[in-house]
mmCIF file of C-alpha atoms in Angstrom:
data_model
loop_
_atom_site.group_PDB
_atom_site.id
_atom_site.type_symbol
_atom_site.label_atom_id
_atom_site.label_comp_id
_atom_site.label_asym_id
_atom_site.label_seq_id
_atom_site.Cartn_x
_atom_site.Cartn_y
_atom_site.Cartn_z
ATOM 1 C CA VAL A 20 46.590 -69.498 -81.468
ATOM 2 C CA GLN A 21 49.594 -71.617 -82.336
ATOM 3 C CA LEU A 22 52.864 -71.506 -80.494
ATOM 4 C CA GLN A 23 56.332 -72.500 -81.683
ATOM 5 C CA ALA A 24 58.955 -72.765 -78.983
ATOM 6 C CA SER A 25 62.639 -73.013 -79.800
ATOM 7 C CA GLY A 26 66.148 -72.398 -78.556
ATOM 8 C CA GLY A 27 66.769 -75.461 -76.183
ATOM 9 C CA GLY A 28 69.819 -77.346 -76.203
ATOM 10 C CA LEU A 29 72.671 -78.988 -74.111
ATOM 11 C CA VAL A 30 74.805 -76.651 -72.022
ATOM 12 C CA GLN A 31 77.009 -76.763 -68.985
ATOM 13 C CA ALA A 32 76.048 -75.497 -65.689
ATOM 14 C CA GLY A 33 76.578 -71.926 -65.388
ATOM 15 C CA ALA A 34 75.775 -71.259 -69.091
ATOM 16 C CA SER A 35 73.030 -69.289 -70.581
ATOM 17 C CA LEU A 36 70.339 -69.974 -73.114
ATOM 18 C CA ARG A 37 67.558 -67.993 -74.641
ATOM 19 C CA LEU A 38 64.305 -69.688 -75.535
ATOM 20 C CA SER A 39 61.923 -68.141 -78.056
ATOM 21 C CA CYS A 40 58.109 -68.604 -78.459
ATOM 22 C CA VAL A 41 56.523 -67.302 -81.596
ATOM 23 C CA ALA A 42 52.779 -66.973 -81.695
ATOM 24 C CA SER A 43 50.498 -66.989 -84.627
ATOM 25 C CA GLY A 44 46.889 -66.250 -84.648
ATOM 26 C CA ARG A 45 44.904 -64.038 -82.407
ATOM 27 C CA THR A 46 47.152 -62.498 -79.715
ATOM 28 C CA THR A 47 47.215 -58.932 -78.414
ATOM 29 C CA SER A 48 49.329 -57.190 -75.958
ATOM 30 C CA GLY A 49 46.843 -58.290 -73.344
ATOM 31 C CA THR A 50 47.588 -61.956 -73.991
ATOM 32 C CA THR A 51 49.393 -63.620 -71.071
ATOM 33 C CA ILE A 52 52.477 -65.686 -72.124
ATOM 34 C CA GLY A 53 53.645 -68.387 -69.729
ATOM 35 C CA TRP A 54 56.594 -70.532 -69.655
ATOM 36 C CA PHE A 55 56.452 -73.851 -67.971
ATOM 37 C CA ARG A 56 58.804 -76.859 -67.625
ATOM 38 C CA GLN A 57 58.582 -80.533 -67.001
ATOM 39 C CA ALA A 58 61.383 -82.613 -65.861
ATOM 40 C CA PRO A 59 61.415 -86.315 -66.293
ATOM 41 C CA GLY A 60 59.237 -88.023 -63.613
ATOM 42 C CA LYS A 61 58.044 -84.637 -62.312
ATOM 43 C CA GLU A 62 54.974 -82.570 -62.742
ATOM 44 C CA ARG A 63 54.805 -79.595 -64.914
ATOM 45 C CA GLU A 64 55.864 -76.491 -63.076
ATOM 46 C CA PHE A 65 55.498 -72.720 -63.592
ATOM 47 C CA VAL A 66 58.640 -70.855 -64.619
ATOM 48 C CA ALA A 67 57.583 -67.322 -65.739
ATOM 49 C CA ALA A 68 54.824 -65.425 -67.142
ATOM 50 C CA ILE A 69 54.173 -62.017 -68.638
ATOM 51 C CA ARG A 70 51.188 -59.822 -69.525
ATOM 52 C CA TRP A 71 52.372 -56.350 -68.694
ATOM 53 C CA ASN A 72 54.709 -57.204 -65.906
ATOM 54 C CA PRO A 73 56.766 -60.338 -65.347
ATOM 55 C CA VAL A 74 56.089 -62.963 -62.698
ATOM 56 C CA TYR A 75 58.611 -65.548 -61.812
ATOM 57 C CA ALA A 76 58.909 -68.845 -59.871
ATOM 58 C CA ASP A 77 61.108 -68.502 -56.837
ATOM 59 C CA SER A 78 63.498 -71.098 -58.285
ATOM 60 C CA VAL A 79 64.439 -68.916 -61.221
ATOM 61 C CA LYS A 80 64.090 -65.468 -59.947
ATOM 62 C CA GLY A 81 67.204 -63.523 -60.527
ATOM 63 C CA ARG A 82 68.480 -65.979 -63.111
ATOM 64 C CA PHE A 83 65.757 -66.000 -65.779
ATOM 65 C CA THR A 84 64.185 -63.089 -67.548
ATOM 66 C CA ILE A 85 60.938 -63.201 -69.554
ATOM 67 C CA SER A 86 60.220 -60.553 -72.185
ATOM 68 C CA ARG A 87 57.973 -60.108 -75.252
ATOM 69 C CA ASP A 88 58.138 -58.282 -78.573
ATOM 70 C CA ASN A 89 54.571 -57.698 -79.509
ATOM 71 C CA ALA A 90 55.493 -56.505 -82.983
ATOM 72 C CA LYS A 91 57.029 -59.928 -83.575
ATOM 73 C CA ASN A 92 54.362 -61.860 -81.599
ATOM 74 C CA THR A 93 57.412 -63.377 -79.676
ATOM 75 C CA SER A 94 58.163 -64.067 -76.176
ATOM 76 C CA TYR A 95 61.729 -64.777 -74.942
ATOM 77 C CA LEU A 96 63.032 -66.623 -71.836
ATOM 78 C CA GLN A 97 66.553 -65.593 -71.200
ATOM 79 C CA MET A 98 68.129 -68.195 -68.848
ATOM 80 C CA SER A 99 71.356 -67.405 -67.201
ATOM 81 C CA ASN A 100 73.579 -69.292 -64.517
ATOM 82 C CA LEU A 101 71.781 -72.536 -65.526
ATOM 83 C CA LYS A 102 71.678 -75.320 -63.101
ATOM 84 C CA PHE A 103 71.423 -79.120 -63.434
ATOM 85 C CA GLU A 104 68.020 -78.871 -61.845
ATOM 86 C CA ASP A 105 66.842 -76.585 -64.705
ATOM 87 C CA THR A 106 67.012 -79.666 -67.070
ATOM 88 C CA ALA A 107 63.496 -80.056 -68.461
ATOM 89 C CA VAL A 108 61.231 -79.752 -71.428
ATOM 90 C CA TYR A 109 60.156 -76.072 -71.620
ATOM 91 C CA TYR A 110 56.772 -75.109 -72.881
ATOM 92 C CA CYS A 111 55.322 -71.786 -73.789
ATOM 93 C CA ALA A 112 51.732 -71.130 -73.363
ATOM 94 C CA ALA A 113 49.251 -68.380 -73.930
ATOM 95 C CA GLY A 114 45.836 -67.219 -72.854
ATOM 96 C CA THR A 115 43.674 -64.142 -72.691
ATOM 97 C CA GLY A 116 41.679 -62.977 -69.596
ATOM 98 C CA ILE A 117 43.922 -64.790 -67.215
ATOM 99 C CA ILE A 118 43.856 -62.996 -63.896
ATOM 100 C CA THR A 119 47.137 -62.244 -62.013
ATOM 101 C CA SER A 120 46.476 -64.817 -59.396
ATOM 102 C CA SER A 121 46.153 -67.580 -61.988
ATOM 103 C CA MET A 122 49.279 -66.752 -64.166
ATOM 104 C CA ARG A 123 51.150 -69.490 -62.347
ATOM 105 C CA ALA A 124 48.633 -72.159 -63.028
ATOM 106 C CA TRP A 125 49.116 -74.157 -66.129
ATOM 107 C CA ALA A 126 45.462 -74.987 -66.346
ATOM 108 C CA ALA A 127 44.676 -71.487 -66.991
ATOM 109 C CA TYR A 128 46.460 -71.470 -70.469
ATOM 110 C CA PRO A 129 44.420 -72.849 -73.289
ATOM 111 C CA TYR A 130 47.191 -72.735 -75.838
ATOM 112 C CA TRP A 131 50.410 -74.561 -75.759
ATOM 113 C CA GLY A 132 53.672 -74.989 -77.927
ATOM 114 C CA GLN A 133 55.275 -78.296 -78.433
ATOM 115 C CA GLY A 134 58.212 -77.814 -76.012
ATOM 116 C CA THR A 135 61.837 -77.498 -76.330
ATOM 117 C CA LEU A 136 64.352 -79.551 -74.398
ATOM 118 C CA VAL A 137 67.018 -77.856 -72.108
ATOM 119 C CA THR A 138 69.633 -80.177 -70.766
ATOM 120 C CA VAL A 139 72.108 -78.745 -68.292
ATOM 121 C CA SER A 140 75.216 -80.894 -67.503
ATOM 122 C CA SER A 141 76.702 -80.616 -64.146
#
């Protein structure tokens, strides 16, 4: 499975962005797609994931929406009301057989995209 993330950019606080993650290869509707981010000097952290139902980090709940279009093998991360602290490289990841309790763990995902940079100016 290969993943290609895109849609990052430089925006002002309060703005919106939509990230996309296109998957090629063996994916099914049962594949879990996760979004993670890593800010400079910080560890990679969970943002959101979806298999059939979405799961969100508390820090983005109510502002970010994860979705997927299985026909297009694409996942989206709609980010609204962006904050300075959302600045990071965003990665999409994929895996099958990931149990619900592991969806927030980056180590559960064997496939990763290259990342797309989101910069939010205050």
